[in-house]
């Protein structure tokens, strides 16, 4: 297509959401002229499914749950008055609590004011807060935010070291919907130890966001934590950023959560429209379907040309892949669905993997995110008449063109700025697109049966470790091989796991296991110190 024809196509398919100043351009997707018409019956069903979901139908059949993240920004649309009240009360409580913290009414044990925030959570209980904090944060925020989002001891040590003595002014939020996620409870215990090491009572610095009656809820109550905020079973972890999970840390940081909710609400209005050409979430879902033939054969490369949106790809990775990556469809048929998501930011990636995108294996489509506003003020010309921001746009358009020339498809989202409103709108856009796409390919977007297998297997590894260390203790100073120890504990076939566990213990001198013998697994011998 010539540049002139592309301009015509750009105008024909441009989807505009004036309330958030947002546009979606699908002109560089090579879908055939009749594609949208052909997809209409499936799209109509997707709209009907979505309407039922918003009205409170059980949209997650496996877990028999309602799916209510859209109600979070429009409580009046929640199907029961009790839910509306819960949402309104929680937003009000978040505002009131944050105001008290900022004013020093809620204060730390041995300091005047909380100035820092440590968020302990993982997956949906961290990724949304991380995206929002990074996209909207500044050096002048009311509180600076740090995260424990893994059970990596060194990762946590590094955060604690960076906080240093400011731990005394740090409010820790432990966020877990289920309240039983191991990484998060480990993070909580590690955080408590760090406070204790400084002579501080963790419970006087701790707040929980969790489901009523969860392990975390019970623990926080028993220990008399500062506060507990609710997390509801009708909100999925990966769509929880507009519940207390995301609102509380954002408001404590000093961000405009009402703006974020309003942006999401405006996008929700736009994405409820039944005309796919006017509905950016529907158009996005249709483009994903076109790109990957409804089977996810093409990866989604997210390329925001803005540092503040760096975490978009990580956030979308969970939202898209945990929602769509399913073995079975809603009829129980094996489909192995999904769309792989990766990305970083432009133009940085032009000096990394864009080479492959232009010339290598054609297994992807790109989503460019363009931000019109360069910086709050003070344009600086790096060359006569040209700013760094002009370069950023030049690189975006240049890459888009270079990819198109080689038959590589792309979508472009444009937002006026990176503000609370646009971040809320982008999140809402993708939440809806994922839901609509799931209907198009007939899968349940709201459960995650696959992650349980890894959790169970991890639990089995730790049980095995307990048995091995007990056996090592009984063997005293006698050095034994992994093979012998596996046989000793009655699990001879688990020898590889026994070996890996022993290597890990021996690599950490304070664990009390000494390795001797040769470098190969068969030669290695282990004993207690
Ligand atoms: O908030 P929770 O219950 O700690 O769960 C954290 C994450 O773990 C998962 O359940 C996957 O293991 C995600 O869906 C969820 O966002």
Tab-separated table of C-alpha atoms and ligand atoms in Angstrom, residues 122-125 175-179 181 184 237-238 318 322 448 451 455, ligand 1:
chain	number	residue	atom	x	y	z
A	122	UNK	CA	3.344	-10.798	43.971
A	123	UNK	CA	1.578	-11.201	40.621
A	124	UNK	CA	-1.636	-9.228	40.548
A	125	UNK	CA	-0.904	-8.027	44.065
A	175	UNK	CA	-1.096	-7.479	49.830
A	176	UNK	CA	-2.509	-10.891	49.037
A	177	UNK	CA	-6.010	-11.720	47.915
A	178	UNK	CA	-5.773	-15.332	49.045
A	179	UNK	CA	-3.641	-14.390	52.045
A	181	UNK	CA	0.749	-16.981	48.875
A	184	UNK	CA	4.240	-12.930	50.070
A	237	UNK	CA	-5.760	-10.603	41.207
A	238	UNK	CA	-4.686	-9.451	37.745
A	318	UNK	CA	0.229	-11.312	33.523
A	322	UNK	CA	-2.660	-15.654	32.850
A	448	UNK	CA	-5.643	-19.775	36.436
A	451	UNK	CA	-0.345	-22.015	38.289
A	455	UNK	CA	2.844	-24.296	43.641
B	1	LIG	O1	-2.921	-12.012	45.785
B	1	LIG	P1	-2.467	-13.401	45.993
B	1	LIG	O2	-3.554	-14.300	46.457
B	1	LIG	O3	-1.277	-13.449	46.919
B	1	LIG	O4	-2.027	-13.991	44.602
B	1	LIG	C1	-0.969	-13.461	43.880
B	1	LIG	C2	-0.966	-13.979	42.466
B	1	LIG	O5	-0.866	-15.381	42.454
B	1	LIG	C3	-1.680	-15.922	41.435
B	1	LIG	O6	-2.762	-16.527	42.028
B	1	LIG	C4	-0.950	-16.912	40.592
B	1	LIG	O7	-0.288	-17.824	41.378
B	1	LIG	C5	-2.105	-14.721	40.620
B	1	LIG	O8	-3.250	-14.947	39.907
B	1	LIG	C6	-2.214	-13.698	41.674
B	1	LIG	O9	-2.255	-12.413	41.152
